[in-house]
XYZ file of C-alpha atoms in Angstrom:
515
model
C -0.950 39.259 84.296
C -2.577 35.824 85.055
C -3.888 35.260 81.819
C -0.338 36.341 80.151
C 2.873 34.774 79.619
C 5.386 37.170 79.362
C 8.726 36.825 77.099
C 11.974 38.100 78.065
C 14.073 37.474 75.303
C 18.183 37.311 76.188
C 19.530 36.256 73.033
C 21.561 39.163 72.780
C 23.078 38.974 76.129
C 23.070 35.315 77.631
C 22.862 34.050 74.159
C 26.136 36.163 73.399
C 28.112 34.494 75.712
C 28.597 31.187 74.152
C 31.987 31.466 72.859
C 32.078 32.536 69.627
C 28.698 33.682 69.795
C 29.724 37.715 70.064
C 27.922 39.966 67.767
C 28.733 43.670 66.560
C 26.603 46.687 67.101
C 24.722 45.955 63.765
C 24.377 42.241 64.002
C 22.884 42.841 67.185
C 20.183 46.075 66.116
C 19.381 43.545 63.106
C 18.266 40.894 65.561
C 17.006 43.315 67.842
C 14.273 44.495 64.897
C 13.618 40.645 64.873
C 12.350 40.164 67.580
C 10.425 42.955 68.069
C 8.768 41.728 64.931
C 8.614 38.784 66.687
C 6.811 40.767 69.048
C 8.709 39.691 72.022
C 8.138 41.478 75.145
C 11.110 42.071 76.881
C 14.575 42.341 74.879
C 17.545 42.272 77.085
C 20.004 44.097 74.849
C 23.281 43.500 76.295
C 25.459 43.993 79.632
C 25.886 48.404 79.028
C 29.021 47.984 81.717
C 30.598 45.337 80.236
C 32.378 47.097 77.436
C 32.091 50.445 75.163
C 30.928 48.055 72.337
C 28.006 46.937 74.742
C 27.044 50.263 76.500
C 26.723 51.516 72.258
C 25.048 48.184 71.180
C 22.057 48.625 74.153
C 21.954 52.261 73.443
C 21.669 51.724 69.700
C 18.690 49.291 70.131
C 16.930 51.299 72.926
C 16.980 54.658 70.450
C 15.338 51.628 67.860
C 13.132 49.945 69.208
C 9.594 51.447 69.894
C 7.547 48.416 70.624
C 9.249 46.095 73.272
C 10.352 46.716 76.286
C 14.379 47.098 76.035
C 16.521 46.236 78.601
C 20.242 45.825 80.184
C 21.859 43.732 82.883
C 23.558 45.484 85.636
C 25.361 44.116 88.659
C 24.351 45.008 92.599
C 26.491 48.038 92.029
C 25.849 51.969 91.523
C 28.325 52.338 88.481
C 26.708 49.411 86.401
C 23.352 50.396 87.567
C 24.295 54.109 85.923
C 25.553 52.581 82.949
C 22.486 50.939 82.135
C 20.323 53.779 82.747
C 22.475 55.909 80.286
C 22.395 53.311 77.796
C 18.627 52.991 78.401
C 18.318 56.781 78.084
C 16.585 56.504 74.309
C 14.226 53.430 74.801
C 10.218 53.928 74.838
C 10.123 51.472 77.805
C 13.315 50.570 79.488
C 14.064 47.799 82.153
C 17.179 47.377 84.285
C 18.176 43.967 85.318
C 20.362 43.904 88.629
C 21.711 41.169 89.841
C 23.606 39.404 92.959
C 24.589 36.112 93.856
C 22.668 34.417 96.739
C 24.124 30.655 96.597
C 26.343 30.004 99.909
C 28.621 28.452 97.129
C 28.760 31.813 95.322
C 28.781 33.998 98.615
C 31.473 32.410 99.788
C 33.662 31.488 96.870
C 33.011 34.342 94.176
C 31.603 37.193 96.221
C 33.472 36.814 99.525
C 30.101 38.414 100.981
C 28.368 37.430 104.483
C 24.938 36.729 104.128
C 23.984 40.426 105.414
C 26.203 42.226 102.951
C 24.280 40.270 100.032
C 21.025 41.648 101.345
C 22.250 45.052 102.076
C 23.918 45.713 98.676
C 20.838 43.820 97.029
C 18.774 46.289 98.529
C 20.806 49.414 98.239
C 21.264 48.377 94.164
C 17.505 48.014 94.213
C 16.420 50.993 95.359
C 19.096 52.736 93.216
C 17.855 51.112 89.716
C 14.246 52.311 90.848
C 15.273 56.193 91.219
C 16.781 55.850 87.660
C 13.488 53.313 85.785
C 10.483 52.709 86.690
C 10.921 49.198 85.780
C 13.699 46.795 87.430
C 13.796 43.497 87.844
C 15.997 41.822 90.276
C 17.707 38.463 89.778
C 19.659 36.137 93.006
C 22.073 34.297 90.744
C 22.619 30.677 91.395
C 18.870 30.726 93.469
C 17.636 27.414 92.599
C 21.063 26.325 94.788
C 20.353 28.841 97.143
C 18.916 28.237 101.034
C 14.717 29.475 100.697
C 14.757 30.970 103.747
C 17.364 33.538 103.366
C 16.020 33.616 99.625
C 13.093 34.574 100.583
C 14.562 37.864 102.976
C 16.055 38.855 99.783
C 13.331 38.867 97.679
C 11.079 40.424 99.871
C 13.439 43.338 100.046
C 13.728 43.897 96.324
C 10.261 44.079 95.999
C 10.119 46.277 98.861
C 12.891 48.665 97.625
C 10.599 48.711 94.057
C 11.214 45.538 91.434
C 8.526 44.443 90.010
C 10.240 41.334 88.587
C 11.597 38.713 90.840
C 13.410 36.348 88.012
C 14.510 33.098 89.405
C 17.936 31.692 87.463
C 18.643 27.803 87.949
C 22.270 28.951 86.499
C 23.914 25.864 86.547
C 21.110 23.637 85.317
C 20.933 21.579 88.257
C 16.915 21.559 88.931
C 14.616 18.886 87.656
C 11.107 19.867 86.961
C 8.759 18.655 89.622
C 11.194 20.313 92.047
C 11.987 23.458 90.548
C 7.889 24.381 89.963
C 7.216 23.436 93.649
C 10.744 25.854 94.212
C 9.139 28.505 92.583
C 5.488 28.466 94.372
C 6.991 27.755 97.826
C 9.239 31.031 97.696
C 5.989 32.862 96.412
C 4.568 32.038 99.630
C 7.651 32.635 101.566
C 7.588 35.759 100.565
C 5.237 38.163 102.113
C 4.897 41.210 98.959
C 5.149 37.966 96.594
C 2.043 39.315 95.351
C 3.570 42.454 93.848
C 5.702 41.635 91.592
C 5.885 38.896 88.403
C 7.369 36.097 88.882
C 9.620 35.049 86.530
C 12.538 31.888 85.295
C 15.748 31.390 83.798
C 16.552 28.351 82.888
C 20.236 26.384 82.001
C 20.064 23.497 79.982
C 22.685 21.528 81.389
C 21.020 18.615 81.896
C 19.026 19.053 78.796
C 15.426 20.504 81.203
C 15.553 23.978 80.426
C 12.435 24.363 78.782
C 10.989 21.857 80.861
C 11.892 23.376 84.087
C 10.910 26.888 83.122
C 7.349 25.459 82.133
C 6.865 23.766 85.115
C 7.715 27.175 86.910
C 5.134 28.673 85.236
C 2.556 25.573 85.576
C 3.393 24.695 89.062
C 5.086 27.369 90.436
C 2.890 30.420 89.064
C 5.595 32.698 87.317
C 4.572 34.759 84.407
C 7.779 35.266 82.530
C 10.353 32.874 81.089
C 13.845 33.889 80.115
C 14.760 32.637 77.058
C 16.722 32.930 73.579
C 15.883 31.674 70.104
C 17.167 28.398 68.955
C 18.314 27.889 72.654
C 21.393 29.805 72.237
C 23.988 30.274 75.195
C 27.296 29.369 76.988
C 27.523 25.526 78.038
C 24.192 23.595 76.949
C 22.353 27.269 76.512
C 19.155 28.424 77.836
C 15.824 27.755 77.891
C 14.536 27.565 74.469
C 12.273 30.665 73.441
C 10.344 28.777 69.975
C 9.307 25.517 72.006
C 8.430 27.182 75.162
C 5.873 29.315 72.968
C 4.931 26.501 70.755
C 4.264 24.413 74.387
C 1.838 27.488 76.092
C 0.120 27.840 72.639
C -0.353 24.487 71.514
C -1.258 23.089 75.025
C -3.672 25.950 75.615
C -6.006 23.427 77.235
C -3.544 22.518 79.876
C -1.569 25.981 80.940
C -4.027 28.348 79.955
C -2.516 31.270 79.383
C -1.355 33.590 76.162
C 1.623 34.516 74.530
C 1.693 37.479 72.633
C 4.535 36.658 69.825
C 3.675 36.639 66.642
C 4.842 32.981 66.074
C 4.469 33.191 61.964
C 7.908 35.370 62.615
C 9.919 32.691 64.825
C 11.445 30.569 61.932
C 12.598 33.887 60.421
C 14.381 34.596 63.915
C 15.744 31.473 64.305
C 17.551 31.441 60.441
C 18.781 35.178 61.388
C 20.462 34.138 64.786
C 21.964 31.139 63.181
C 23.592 32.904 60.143
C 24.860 35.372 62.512
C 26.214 33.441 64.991
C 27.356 30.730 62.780
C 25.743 28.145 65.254
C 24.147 25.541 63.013
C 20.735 24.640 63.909
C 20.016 20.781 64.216
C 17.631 19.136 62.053
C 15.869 17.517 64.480
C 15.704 20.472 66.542
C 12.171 21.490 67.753
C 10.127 23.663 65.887
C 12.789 25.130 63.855
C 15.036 22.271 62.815
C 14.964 21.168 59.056
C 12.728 18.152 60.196
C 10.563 19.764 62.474
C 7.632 18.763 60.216
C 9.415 16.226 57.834
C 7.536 12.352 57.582
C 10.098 9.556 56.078
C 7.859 6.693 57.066
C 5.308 5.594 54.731
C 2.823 5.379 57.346
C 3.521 8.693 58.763
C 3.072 9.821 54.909
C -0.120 8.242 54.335
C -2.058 9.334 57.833
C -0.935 13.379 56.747
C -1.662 13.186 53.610
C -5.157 12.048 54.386
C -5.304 14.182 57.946
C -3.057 16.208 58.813
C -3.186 16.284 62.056
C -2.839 12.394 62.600
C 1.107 12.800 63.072
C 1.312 16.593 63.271
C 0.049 19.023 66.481
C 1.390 22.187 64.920
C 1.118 24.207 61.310
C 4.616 24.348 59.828
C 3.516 27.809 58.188
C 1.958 28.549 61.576
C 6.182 29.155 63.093
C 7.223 30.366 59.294
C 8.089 27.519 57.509
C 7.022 28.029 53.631
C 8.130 27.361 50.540
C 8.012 30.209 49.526
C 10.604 31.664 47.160
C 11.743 34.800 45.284
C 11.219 34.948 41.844
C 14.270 37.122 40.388
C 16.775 36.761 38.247
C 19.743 39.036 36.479
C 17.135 40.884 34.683
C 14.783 41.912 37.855
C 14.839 45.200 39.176
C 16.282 46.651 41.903
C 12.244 47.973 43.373
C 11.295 44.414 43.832
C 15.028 42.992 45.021
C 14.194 46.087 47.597
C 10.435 45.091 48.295
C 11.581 41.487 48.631
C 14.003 42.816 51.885
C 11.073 44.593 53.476
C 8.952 41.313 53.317
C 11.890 39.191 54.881
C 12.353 42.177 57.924
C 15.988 43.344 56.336
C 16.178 46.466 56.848
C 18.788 48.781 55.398
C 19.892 51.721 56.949
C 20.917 53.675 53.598
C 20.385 52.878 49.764
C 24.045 52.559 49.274
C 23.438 49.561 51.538
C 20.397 48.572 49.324
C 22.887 48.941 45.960
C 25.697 46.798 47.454
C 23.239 44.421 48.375
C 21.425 44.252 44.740
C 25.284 43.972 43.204
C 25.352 40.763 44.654
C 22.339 39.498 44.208
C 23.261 40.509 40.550
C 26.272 38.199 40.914
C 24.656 35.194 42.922
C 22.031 35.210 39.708
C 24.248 34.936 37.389
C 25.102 31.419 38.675
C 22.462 30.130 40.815
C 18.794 30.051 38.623
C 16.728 29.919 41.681
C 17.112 32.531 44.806
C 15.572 31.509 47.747
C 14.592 33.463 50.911
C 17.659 32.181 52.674
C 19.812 33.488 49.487
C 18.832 36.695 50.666
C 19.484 36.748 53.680
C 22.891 35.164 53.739
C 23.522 37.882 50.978
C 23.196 40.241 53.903
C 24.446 38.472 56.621
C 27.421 38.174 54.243
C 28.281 41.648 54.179
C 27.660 42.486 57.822
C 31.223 43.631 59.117
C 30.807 47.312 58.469
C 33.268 48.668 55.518
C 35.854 50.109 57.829
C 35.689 47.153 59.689
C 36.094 45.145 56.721
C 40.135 45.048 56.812
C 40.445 41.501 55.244
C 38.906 41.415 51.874
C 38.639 37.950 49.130
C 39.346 39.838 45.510
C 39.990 36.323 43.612
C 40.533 32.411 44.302
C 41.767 29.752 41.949
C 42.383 26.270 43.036
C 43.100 22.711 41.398
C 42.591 19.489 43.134
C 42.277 15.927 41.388
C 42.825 12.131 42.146
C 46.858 11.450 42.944
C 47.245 15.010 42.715
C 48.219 17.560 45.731
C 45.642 20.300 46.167
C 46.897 23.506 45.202
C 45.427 27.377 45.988
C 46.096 30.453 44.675
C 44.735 33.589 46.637
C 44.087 37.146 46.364
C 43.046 39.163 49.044
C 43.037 42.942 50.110
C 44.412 43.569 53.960
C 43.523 47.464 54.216
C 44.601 48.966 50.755
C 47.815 46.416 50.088
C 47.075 43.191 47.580
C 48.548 40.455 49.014
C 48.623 36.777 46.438
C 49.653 33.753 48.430
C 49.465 30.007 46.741
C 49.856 26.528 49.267
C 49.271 22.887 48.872
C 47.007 20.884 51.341
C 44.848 18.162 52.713
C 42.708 19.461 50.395
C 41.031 22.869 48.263
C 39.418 24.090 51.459
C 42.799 23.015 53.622
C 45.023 25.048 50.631
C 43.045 27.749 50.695
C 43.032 28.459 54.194
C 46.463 28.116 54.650
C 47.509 30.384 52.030
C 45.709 33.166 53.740
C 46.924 32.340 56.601
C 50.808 32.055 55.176
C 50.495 36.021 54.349
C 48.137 37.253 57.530
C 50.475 34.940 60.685
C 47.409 35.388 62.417
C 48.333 32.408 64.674
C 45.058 31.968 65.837
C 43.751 28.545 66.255
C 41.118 26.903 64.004
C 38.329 25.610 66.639
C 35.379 24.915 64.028
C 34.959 24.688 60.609
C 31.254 23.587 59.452
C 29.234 23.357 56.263
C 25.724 23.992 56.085
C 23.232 23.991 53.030
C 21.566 27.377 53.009
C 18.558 26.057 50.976
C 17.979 21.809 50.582
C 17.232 20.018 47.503
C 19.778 21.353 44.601
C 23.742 21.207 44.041
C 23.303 24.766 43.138
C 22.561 25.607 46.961
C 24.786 28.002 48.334
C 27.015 26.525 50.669
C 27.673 28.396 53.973
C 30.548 27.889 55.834
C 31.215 28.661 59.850
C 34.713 29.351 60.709
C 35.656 29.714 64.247
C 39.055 31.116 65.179
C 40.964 31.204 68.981
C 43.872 33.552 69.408
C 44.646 35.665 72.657
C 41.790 35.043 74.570
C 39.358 35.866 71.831
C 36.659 33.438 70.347
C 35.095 34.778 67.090
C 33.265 33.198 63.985
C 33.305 33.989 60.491
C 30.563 32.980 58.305
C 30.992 33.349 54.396
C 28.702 31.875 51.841
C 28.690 31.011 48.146
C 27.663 28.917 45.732
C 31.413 27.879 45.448
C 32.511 25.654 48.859
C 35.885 26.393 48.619
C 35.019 30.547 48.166
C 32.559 30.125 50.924
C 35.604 28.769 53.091
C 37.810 31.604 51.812
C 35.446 34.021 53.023
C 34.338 32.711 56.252
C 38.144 32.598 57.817
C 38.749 36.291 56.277
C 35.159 37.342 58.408
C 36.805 35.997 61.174
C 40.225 37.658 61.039
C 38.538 40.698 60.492
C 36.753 40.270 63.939
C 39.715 39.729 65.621
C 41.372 42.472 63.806
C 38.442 44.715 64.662
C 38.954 46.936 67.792
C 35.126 47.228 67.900
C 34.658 43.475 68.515
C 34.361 42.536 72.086
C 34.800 39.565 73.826
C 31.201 38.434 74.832
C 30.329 39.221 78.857
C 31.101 36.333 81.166
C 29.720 35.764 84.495
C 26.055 35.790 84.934
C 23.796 33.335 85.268
């Protein structure tokens, strides 16, 4: 493994737990193909004992998913332990993650544990994970803030008991490189068996070190895997950041030596799939993946690429998947090459009736946008993804007037189950109207946390806008994204995709409390 870096992507679990951030069964198997295209290594599916929608969502990607490892967070406990192995039952090559906290903060505080009973039940949840997989890793939560000598008696007794992964979360974010890599290689040689199992990180980006800290793990400290989740997605700051960590290894080759084996042409693909599911906007002068990752306004930044390219850039924009590259259809294309179009973006479609409702409105979107871009496509999907009888809120029509000295007015039509309901309301504004005269009919009372516009494709007014909508009631947190070439439609459909997650008794509440 010393020439290797291994990825352990958690995107679907620690990513999931920003608020807001929960995704169904489908949303989640969709990003799940992703990143195996991705070729990530490890894909931590989910938390199986957290919920029924979980336990399904990890068992639906581990019957999927042939090529990466899959794998599901468990605590120090026999009945989460079991629940991951029975989600797990289907995968080609299956992982359980157990965890415990070893912080004296968390000990005393959360757990209520001695010292002893943490190593005890670490072991005993060890050594029960191995009779059920072949492969467990075994996490101390909080163990950057946790004392290295008992650390260390831990760790040596998970490998003992059978892990062969030793992850190391800073949970909080507290550790600053230089300290964090020499951390990590001083508990290697605490620990007597260090030699038997990979080393790995997780990283919280709290103080904005994440990926940072997890290289210098790797560099300095001698781990082989870093936990991580595209665009940097989690609760709080999120986590480690899986496209500039792999960028870092593989364009500093010279200076960490080691290989990554993701397939990085696939990573901007990943990153535009997790956004428009999420509805978590990606910055533009995010890393790697941002819309200015490899855009030059200064003349003399112009002038030294276009006569060398690599004077002011260290990395390929096409190399990550950035292109231009567009599909050429229009109301008279066929539905074969709409269909061979999905297959070359990764959308796949689990029945033609999928593939027909998905042509209908690229039909539609052609008839009044003239160019259709990659990102057309897939917000055409990612529009649609609340499964038909999940679909309980449904936009049939929208008319609305606004002017100078006038009072915006809206007049909508929408389907809740099989009753029409028409409500009309003034407002701030079109958006404002519209919103509230859905809301006038539905008494949802949830609370509007976020509302965001994005440009799915740059350079046009006929870009389809797509809106994020991110609603509060009872505990819940869940976004809505809807997108059209019409704002005010967009907006329409965005708040009725997020009723009908909080209407939706399969939506679940993302998993709280690990690292």
């Amino acid at each position: 493994m010393a020439d290797k870096l291994i990825i352990f992507d958690t995107t679907l679990r620690d990513g999931e737990q920003s608020p807001g951030a929960s995704m169904t069964k489908d949303e989640k198997l969709r990003i799940a193909r992703q990143l195996e295209r991705l070729r990530v290594d490890v894909i931590e599916a989910g938390f199986a004992a957290s919920s029924n929608g979980d336990f399904e969502a990890v068992k639906s990607i581990a019957d999927h998913i042939r090529e990466s490892t899959v794998c599901s967070l468990a605590r120090a406990n026999d009945r989460d332990i079991s629940r991951a192995a029975e989600a797990l039952k289907g995968a080609a090559h299956a992982r359980i993650h157990t965890f415990i906290a070893t912080s004296e903060l968390h000990m005393e505080k959360k757990l209520r544990m001695t010292r002893e009973q943490v190593l005890e039940q670490a072991k005993l949840a060890v050594r029960f994970a191995r009779n059920l997989c072949d492969d467990v890793e075994f996490s101390p939560e909080d163990g950057y803030r946790s004392d290295p000598e008992f650390l260390a008696r831990v760790l040596e007794a998970a490998i003992a008991e059978g892990a062969r992964t030793i992850n190391i979360p800073d949970t909080v974010g507290y550790a600053v490189p230089e300290l964090f890599g020499r951390f990590i290689r001083e508990l290697r040689e605490r620990v007597p068996n260090s030699d038997q199992a990979v080393w790995s990180v997780h990283c919280h980006n709290d103080l904005g070190m994440a990926v940072a800290n997890s290289l210098a793990g790797v560099k300095i400290g001698g781990a082989r895997q870093v936990e991580c989740t595209i665009n940097g997605l989690g609760e709080r700051a999120g986590n480690c950041s899986l496209e500039e960590v792999v960028m870092a290894v593989r364009t500093r080759r010279d200076h960490y030596g080691l290989e990554v084996g993701i397939d990085t042409t696939q990573i901007v693909p990943a990153s535009r799939m997790v956004s428009q599911t999420t509805g978590f906007v990606v910055q533009p002068n995010k890393a790697v993946v941002g819309a200015n990752a490899f855009a030059h306004a200064s003349g003399i930044h112009q002038d030294g690429v276009l006569k060398a390219r690599d004077t002011y850039e260290i990395m390929r924009a096409e190399d990550v998947g950035w292109s231009a590259n567009k599909i050429v259809l229009g109301k008279l294309s066929g539905r074969n090459a709409f269909k061979q179009r999905l297959q070359e973006l990764g959308i796949d479609m689990d029945s033609e009736a999928e593939v027909n409702a998905a042509f209908a409105r690229f039909k539609d979107l052609a008839d009044r946008k003239s160019e259709i871009f990659d990102e057309d496509i897939i917000a055409l999907v990612g529009d649609e993804s609340v499964t038909a009888e999940q679909e309980h809120y449904r936009l049939l029509a929208l008319d609305q007037h606004s002017g100078t000295g006038e009072r915006p007015h809206a007049s909508v039509v929408f389907a809740a189950g099989s009753v029409e309901h028409r409500a009309s309301s003034e407002g701030n504004g079109p958006v404002d109207a519209s919103l509230k005269a859905i809301e006038s009919c539905v008494m949802s009372g949830a609370e509007l946390m976020l509302y965001s516009v994005n440009a799915i494709t740059s350079g046009s007014t006929e870009s389809q806008g797509e809106v994020t909508v991110r609603l509060q009631h009872g505990g819940r947190v869940v976004n809505g994204v809807g997108a059209d070439p019409d704002i005010v439609v967009a907006s329409a459909k965005a708040y009725l995709s997020a009723l009908n997650k909080l209407h939706s008794k399969a939506e679940r509440v993302a998993a709280q409390g690990w690292p």
